[in-house]
CSV table of C-alpha atoms in Angstrom, one decimal:
chain,number,residue,atom,x,y,z
A,1,MET,CA,135.7,78.2,-232.3
A,2,THR,CA,139.2,79.3,-231.4
A,3,ARG,CA,139.9,82.9,-232.2
A,4,THR,CA,142.8,83.6,-234.5
A,5,THR,CA,144.8,86.6,-233.5
A,6,SER,CA,146.9,88.8,-235.8
A,7,GLU,CA,150.1,87.3,-234.3
A,8,ASP,CA,148.8,83.7,-235.1
A,9,ALA,CA,148.1,84.8,-238.7
A,10,THR,CA,151.6,86.2,-239.0
A,11,ILE,CA,153.2,83.0,-237.8
A,12,ILE,CA,151.1,80.9,-240.1
A,13,LYS,CA,152.0,83.2,-243.0
A,14,ARG,CA,155.7,83.0,-242.2
A,15,GLY,CA,155.6,79.2,-242.0
A,16,SER,CA,158.9,79.1,-239.9
A,17,LEU,CA,159.9,75.9,-238.2
A,18,SER,CA,160.5,77.8,-235.0
A,19,SER,CA,156.8,78.8,-234.8
A,20,VAL,CA,155.8,75.2,-234.5
A,21,TRP,CA,158.9,73.9,-232.9
A,22,LYS,CA,158.9,70.9,-230.5
A,23,THR,CA,162.2,69.2,-229.6
A,24,GLU,CA,162.1,65.5,-230.4
A,25,SER,CA,164.4,64.2,-227.6
A,26,GLY,CA,164.7,60.7,-229.0
A,27,TYR,CA,165.9,61.9,-232.4
A,28,ALA,CA,168.3,64.5,-230.8
A,29,THR,CA,169.8,61.7,-228.6
A,30,LEU,CA,170.2,59.5,-231.7
A,31,GLY,CA,172.0,62.3,-233.5
A,32,ILE,CA,174.5,62.7,-230.6
A,33,PHE,CA,175.3,58.9,-230.5
A,34,ALA,CA,175.6,58.9,-234.3
A,35,ASN,CA,178.2,61.6,-234.1
A,36,ILE,CA,180.2,59.7,-231.5
A,37,ALA,CA,179.9,56.5,-233.4
A,38,ILE,CA,181.3,58.0,-236.6
A,39,VAL,CA,184.3,59.6,-234.9
A,40,LEU,CA,185.2,56.3,-233.1
A,41,ALA,CA,184.7,54.3,-236.3
A,42,VAL,CA,187.0,56.4,-238.3
A,43,THR,CA,189.7,56.3,-235.6
A,44,LEU,CA,189.3,52.6,-234.9
A,45,SER,CA,189.6,51.8,-238.6
A,46,VAL,CA,193.1,53.4,-238.6
A,47,TYR,CA,194.2,51.2,-235.7
A,48,LEU,CA,192.7,48.0,-237.2
A,49,SER,CA,194.4,48.7,-240.6
A,50,GLY,CA,197.8,48.8,-238.9
A,51,GLY,CA,198.1,52.5,-238.2
A,52,SER,CA,199.7,53.8,-235.0
A,53,SER,CA,198.1,55.7,-232.1
A,54,ALA,CA,199.8,58.9,-233.3
A,55,ILE,CA,198.2,58.5,-236.7
A,56,GLY,CA,194.9,57.7,-235.0
A,57,SER,CA,195.2,60.9,-232.9
A,58,LYS,CA,195.7,62.9,-236.1
A,59,VAL,CA,192.8,61.3,-237.8
A,60,LEU,CA,190.6,61.9,-234.7
A,61,SER,CA,191.7,65.6,-234.7
A,62,GLY,CA,191.1,65.9,-238.4
A,63,THR,CA,187.7,64.2,-238.2
A,64,CYS,CA,186.6,66.6,-235.3
A,65,ALA,CA,187.9,69.6,-237.2
A,66,ALA,CA,186.0,68.6,-240.3
A,67,SER,CA,182.8,68.0,-238.3
A,68,PHE,CA,183.2,71.5,-236.7
A,69,ILE,CA,183.4,73.1,-240.1
A,70,VAL,CA,180.3,71.2,-241.4
A,71,ALA,CA,178.5,72.1,-238.2
A,72,GLY,CA,179.3,75.8,-238.6
A,73,LEU,CA,178.1,75.8,-242.1
A,74,TYR,CA,174.9,74.0,-241.0
A,75,LEU,CA,174.4,76.6,-238.2
A,76,LEU,CA,174.7,79.6,-240.5
A,77,THR,CA,172.6,78.2,-243.4
A,78,ILE,CA,170.1,75.4,-242.6
A,79,TYR,CA,169.7,76.0,-238.9
A,80,ARG,CA,169.2,79.8,-239.4
A,81,SER,CA,166.5,79.1,-242.1
A,82,TYR,CA,164.4,77.5,-239.4
A,83,TYR,CA,163.5,81.0,-238.3
A,84,SER,CA,162.6,82.1,-241.8
A,85,SER,CA,159.5,81.8,-243.9
A,86,LYS,CA,161.3,79.2,-246.1
A,87,PRO,CA,163.0,76.7,-243.7
A,88,ILE,CA,165.2,74.2,-245.6
A,89,VAL,CA,164.1,71.4,-243.2
A,90,ARG,CA,160.4,71.4,-242.2
A,91,SER,CA,160.4,68.3,-239.9
A,92,CYS,CA,161.1,68.8,-236.2
A,93,LYS,CA,162.3,65.2,-236.0
A,94,ILE,CA,164.9,65.6,-238.7
A,95,ALA,CA,166.0,69.0,-237.3
A,96,SER,CA,166.3,67.6,-233.8
A,97,PHE,CA,168.5,64.8,-235.2
A,98,LEU,CA,170.7,67.2,-237.1
A,99,ASN,CA,171.1,69.4,-234.1
A,100,GLY,CA,172.2,66.5,-232.0
A,101,PHE,CA,174.4,65.0,-234.7
A,102,LEU,CA,176.2,68.2,-235.8
A,103,GLY,CA,176.0,69.9,-232.4
A,104,ALA,CA,177.5,66.8,-230.7
A,105,GLY,CA,175.9,67.3,-227.3
A,106,LEU,CA,176.1,70.7,-225.7
A,107,PHE,CA,175.7,72.8,-228.8
A,108,GLY,CA,172.9,70.6,-230.0
A,109,LEU,CA,171.0,71.2,-226.8
A,110,LEU,CA,171.6,75.0,-227.1
A,111,TRP,CA,170.3,75.0,-230.6
A,112,ASN,CA,167.1,73.1,-229.6
A,113,ARG,CA,166.6,75.5,-226.7
A,114,LEU,CA,167.0,78.5,-229.0
A,115,LEU,CA,164.3,77.1,-231.3
A,116,THR,CA,162.0,76.6,-228.3
A,117,LYS,CA,162.5,80.1,-226.9
A,118,SER,CA,163.4,82.4,-229.8
A,119,LYS,CA,161.3,83.7,-232.7
A,120,SER,CA,164.4,85.2,-234.4
A,121,GLY,CA,167.4,83.9,-236.2
A,122,ASP,CA,169.7,86.6,-235.0
A,123,SER,CA,170.8,84.7,-231.9
A,124,ALA,CA,171.6,81.7,-234.1
A,125,GLY,CA,173.9,83.8,-236.2
A,126,VAL,CA,175.7,85.2,-233.1
A,127,LEU,CA,176.1,81.7,-231.7
A,128,GLY,CA,177.3,80.4,-235.0
A,129,ALA,CA,180.0,83.1,-235.2
A,130,ILE,CA,181.2,82.4,-231.7
A,131,ALA,CA,181.2,78.6,-232.3
A,132,LEU,CA,183.2,79.1,-235.5
A,133,LEU,CA,185.8,81.2,-233.7
A,134,LEU,CA,186.1,78.5,-231.0
A,135,TRP,CA,186.4,75.7,-233.6
A,136,ALA,CA,189.0,77.7,-235.5
A,137,ALA,CA,191.0,78.1,-232.4
A,138,TYR,CA,190.7,74.4,-231.7
A,139,ILE,CA,191.9,73.5,-235.2
A,140,VAL,CA,194.9,75.9,-235.0
A,141,PHE,CA,195.8,74.5,-231.6
A,142,ASN,CA,195.8,70.9,-233.0
A,143,ILE,CA,197.9,71.9,-236.0
A,144,TYR,CA,200.4,73.6,-233.8
A,145,THR,CA,200.5,70.6,-231.4
A,146,ILE,CA,201.1,68.1,-234.3
A,147,THR,CA,203.7,70.2,-236.2
A,148,ASN,CA,205.6,71.1,-233.0
A,149,TYR,CA,205.5,67.6,-231.5
A,150,GLN,CA,208.9,66.8,-229.8
A,151,PRO,CA,209.5,63.1,-229.9
A,152,LYS,CA,210.4,61.4,-226.6
A,153,PRO,CA,213.9,60.0,-226.3
A,154,ILE,CA,214.1,56.4,-225.2
A,155,THR,CA,215.6,56.0,-221.7
A,156,SER,CA,214.7,52.5,-220.5
A,157,GLN,CA,213.0,49.2,-221.3
A,158,THR,CA,209.7,50.4,-219.7
A,159,ASP,CA,209.6,53.2,-222.2
A,160,SER,CA,209.7,50.8,-225.1
A,161,ARG,CA,207.3,48.1,-224.2
A,162,LEU,CA,203.7,47.6,-223.1
A,163,TYR,CA,203.3,44.2,-221.6
A,164,SER,CA,200.0,42.4,-221.9
A,165,ASP,CA,199.2,38.7,-221.5
A,166,GLY,CA,202.9,37.8,-221.8
A,167,SER,CA,203.4,39.6,-225.0
A,168,TYR,CA,204.4,43.1,-225.9
A,169,GLN,CA,203.4,45.9,-228.2
A,170,ARG,CA,205.5,48.7,-229.4
A,171,MET,CA,204.6,52.1,-227.9
A,172,ASP,CA,203.8,54.7,-230.5
A,173,ILE,CA,206.8,57.0,-230.0
A,174,ILE,CA,209.2,58.2,-232.6
A,175,TYR,CA,212.4,57.6,-230.7
A,176,ASP,CA,215.2,60.2,-230.8
A,177,GLY,CA,218.7,59.2,-231.6
A,178,TYR,CA,221.1,59.2,-228.6
A,179,ALA,CA,224.6,58.1,-227.6
A,180,TYR,CA,225.1,54.7,-226.0
A,181,THR,CA,228.0,53.9,-223.6
A,182,ASP,CA,229.2,50.5,-222.7
A,183,ASP,CA,229.9,50.5,-218.9
A,184,THR,CA,232.6,47.8,-219.1
A,185,THR,CA,234.9,49.2,-221.8
A,186,GLY,CA,233.7,52.8,-222.2
A,187,ALA,CA,233.0,52.2,-225.9
A,188,THR,CA,230.4,54.7,-227.2
A,189,PHE,CA,228.3,54.9,-230.4
A,190,ASP,CA,225.3,56.7,-231.7
A,191,VAL,CA,221.9,55.0,-231.9
A,192,PRO,CA,219.9,56.5,-234.8
A,193,SER,CA,216.3,57.6,-234.3
A,194,GLY,CA,213.6,54.9,-234.7
A,195,TRP,CA,215.2,52.2,-232.6
A,196,VAL,CA,214.0,50.7,-229.3
A,197,GLU,CA,216.6,49.6,-226.7
A,198,ASP,CA,216.2,46.3,-224.8
A,199,GLU,CA,218.8,45.6,-222.2
A,200,ARG,CA,219.4,41.9,-221.7
A,201,SER,CA,222.1,39.5,-220.5
A,202,GLY,CA,224.9,39.2,-223.0
A,203,GLY,CA,224.6,42.7,-224.5
A,204,VAL,CA,222.1,45.2,-225.6
A,205,VAL,CA,219.5,44.7,-228.4
A,206,PHE,CA,218.1,47.5,-230.5
A,207,THR,CA,214.9,46.8,-232.4
A,208,SER,CA,213.6,49.0,-235.2
A,209,ILE,CA,210.2,50.4,-234.3
A,210,ASP,CA,208.7,48.8,-237.4
A,211,ASP,CA,210.0,45.4,-236.1
A,212,THR,CA,211.8,44.7,-239.4
A,213,ALA,CA,215.4,44.4,-238.0
A,214,LYS,CA,217.5,44.0,-234.8
A,215,VAL,CA,221.0,45.1,-233.9
A,216,TRP,CA,222.7,43.2,-231.2
A,217,PHE,CA,225.8,44.8,-229.6
A,218,LEU,CA,227.2,41.9,-227.7
A,219,GLU,CA,228.8,42.4,-224.3
A,220,PRO,CA,232.5,42.9,-225.2
A,221,TYR,CA,234.4,39.6,-224.8
A,222,ASP,CA,237.6,39.9,-222.7
A,223,ILE,CA,239.9,37.7,-224.7
A,224,TRP,CA,243.0,38.6,-222.8
A,225,ASN,CA,241.5,37.9,-219.4
A,226,ASN,CA,240.5,34.4,-220.5
A,227,LEU,CA,244.0,33.5,-221.8
A,228,ASP,CA,245.9,30.8,-219.9
A,229,ASN,CA,249.2,32.6,-220.6
A,230,LYS,CA,248.0,36.2,-220.1
A,231,ASP,CA,251.0,36.8,-217.7
A,232,SER,CA,253.3,36.5,-220.7
A,233,ILE,CA,251.4,38.7,-223.1
A,234,SER,CA,250.2,42.2,-222.8
A,235,ARG,CA,246.6,43.2,-223.2
A,236,ASP,CA,247.2,45.6,-226.1
A,237,ALA,CA,249.0,42.8,-228.0
A,238,ILE,CA,245.6,41.2,-228.5
A,239,ASN,CA,244.3,43.0,-231.6
A,240,GLN,CA,242.9,42.7,-235.1
A,241,GLU,CA,246.2,41.8,-236.6
A,242,ILE,CA,246.8,38.5,-234.9
A,243,TYR,CA,243.5,37.0,-236.3
A,244,ALA,CA,242.5,35.9,-239.8
A,245,GLU,CA,239.2,35.4,-241.6
A,246,ASP,CA,239.5,31.7,-241.2
A,247,ASN,CA,239.0,32.1,-237.4
A,248,PHE,CA,235.4,33.2,-238.1
A,249,ALA,CA,234.3,30.6,-240.5
A,250,GLY,CA,231.2,28.8,-239.3
A,251,LEU,CA,230.2,31.6,-237.0
A,252,SER,CA,226.8,32.0,-238.7
A,253,SER,CA,225.7,28.6,-237.3
A,254,GLU,CA,225.6,30.1,-233.8
A,255,TYR,CA,222.7,32.4,-234.8
A,256,LEU,CA,221.2,30.8,-238.0
A,257,ALA,CA,219.9,27.4,-238.9
A,258,ASP,CA,220.2,26.0,-242.5
A,259,CYS,CA,222.7,28.8,-243.5
A,260,LYS,CA,224.2,27.7,-246.9
A,261,ASP,CA,225.5,31.1,-248.1
A,262,GLU,CA,228.0,32.1,-245.4
A,263,LYS,CA,230.7,34.5,-246.5
A,264,VAL,CA,233.6,35.8,-244.4
A,265,SER,CA,235.5,38.9,-245.4
A,266,SER,CA,237.4,41.9,-244.0
A,267,GLU,CA,236.0,45.4,-244.1
A,268,THR,CA,236.9,48.8,-242.8
A,269,ILE,CA,233.8,50.5,-241.3
A,270,GLY,CA,234.3,54.0,-240.0
A,271,SER,CA,237.7,54.2,-238.3
A,272,TYR,CA,238.2,50.5,-237.6
A,273,ASP,CA,238.7,47.1,-239.3
A,274,TYR,CA,236.3,44.3,-238.9
A,275,PHE,CA,235.9,40.6,-239.7
A,276,VAL,CA,232.5,40.4,-241.3
A,277,VAL,CA,230.4,37.2,-241.6
A,278,THR,CA,227.2,37.3,-243.7
A,279,GLY,CA,224.6,34.7,-244.4
A,280,SER,CA,220.8,33.9,-244.5
A,281,GLY,CA,218.8,31.2,-242.8
A,282,TYR,CA,216.4,30.9,-239.9
A,283,THR,CA,216.7,32.3,-236.4
A,284,LYS,CA,216.2,30.1,-233.4
A,285,GLY,CA,212.6,31.4,-233.3
A,286,GLY,CA,212.1,30.1,-236.8
A,287,THR,CA,212.0,33.4,-238.6
A,288,LYS,CA,213.7,33.7,-242.0
A,289,ALA,CA,216.4,36.3,-241.7
A,290,GLN,CA,219.6,37.8,-243.2
A,291,MET,CA,222.5,38.3,-240.9
A,292,LYS,CA,225.6,40.4,-240.8
A,293,TYR,CA,228.1,39.9,-238.0
A,294,CYS,CA,231.0,42.4,-237.5
A,295,THR,CA,233.9,41.8,-235.1
A,296,HIS,CA,236.6,44.3,-234.2
A,297,ILE,CA,239.4,43.2,-231.8
A,298,GLU,CA,241.3,45.8,-229.8
A,299,ASN,CA,243.2,46.0,-226.5
A,300,GLY,CA,242.2,42.5,-225.6
A,301,TYR,CA,238.5,42.9,-226.2
A,302,ALA,CA,236.4,41.5,-229.0
A,303,TYR,CA,233.6,44.0,-230.0
A,304,GLN,CA,230.9,42.2,-231.8
A,305,TRP,CA,227.9,43.5,-233.7
A,306,VAL,CA,225.1,41.3,-235.0
A,307,PHE,CA,222.4,42.5,-237.5
A,308,PHE,CA,219.3,40.6,-238.4
A,309,LYS,CA,217.0,41.7,-241.2
A,310,TYR,CA,213.8,39.7,-241.4
A,311,ALA,CA,213.5,38.4,-245.0
A,312,ASP,CA,209.7,38.6,-245.2
A,313,SER,CA,209.7,42.3,-244.2
A,314,LYS,CA,208.2,44.7,-246.7
A,315,SER,CA,209.3,47.8,-244.8
A,316,GLN,CA,212.4,49.9,-245.3
A,317,ASP,CA,215.9,48.4,-245.1
A,318,ARG,CA,217.5,49.2,-241.8
A,319,ALA,CA,221.0,48.0,-242.7
A,320,SER,CA,222.2,51.6,-243.2
A,321,ASP,CA,221.3,52.3,-239.6
A,322,TYR,CA,223.3,49.3,-238.5
A,323,ILE,CA,226.4,50.6,-240.4
A,324,ALA,CA,225.8,54.1,-239.0
A,325,MET,CA,226.0,52.7,-235.5
A,326,ILE,CA,229.3,51.0,-236.2
A,327,GLU,CA,230.7,54.0,-238.1
A,328,SER,CA,230.1,56.2,-235.1
A,329,VAL,CA,231.7,53.9,-232.5
A,330,LYS,CA,234.7,54.9,-230.4
A,331,TYR,CA,236.5,52.1,-228.7
């Protein structure tokens, strides 16, 4: 017969989980993987539902912060009860799983180790207080990082596109506004925030980061230089006043197919007069779109702006950004 000591009797009387503790490694490992799986699932669900990587990062940080808070409460309540006479959880398997799940690796291993070695809950309380302080610092750091994030200004095509299998994806950056200068004529204008610049032959294209609209600033056309009689006319004589709206009729057909609602008018935008062509139809790529084409002629150059708004888009209207670009221009 095994002799029962007074210490054994005390442990039995207390009925604490720590007195009979045995780490169930399989359950602890399962808990760790469950923690990782949930964090990844929450973040991936954001991406798959159309969210950006910035939103996904915020969700990931928020999920981690929430799990830290839950883990701290677990540590100071349920875990600490494992050392008492009335443990809330009485199964080593369940406790091992919870330690792995809420401790997420290192902390879970420490908690299991404490149960193996310690007969007091005091060390759990100290560890819990330290862990909560660390997690509070982590949360504050993430909040500071998100609220003080400085968006990256766009500088080149490689900043705006990620190429993969012949296609592209928009990088998740909130682009700052900046000033654009045409190298040929010296014309300058402001590009509002939220537009991606794509240099290409024939001009420069700006695409909204939500892919709902495009602004095409065509390479300024040198009318004077292409005249047969340019020796008999000065460059500054080629201006807005020598043209009429009729000169721009039918212009929509160069960019839109099946356009039946073309309108030509004259407008003053910002400091300059423009011939304006509007209409709707289909782009060469087969996308239904609305177009606005503005032309200003000065000092022998034709400055042309083309705006496409995709008709099926449900996002915000970017036409105001297009007008803001033209209003800011200095020829």
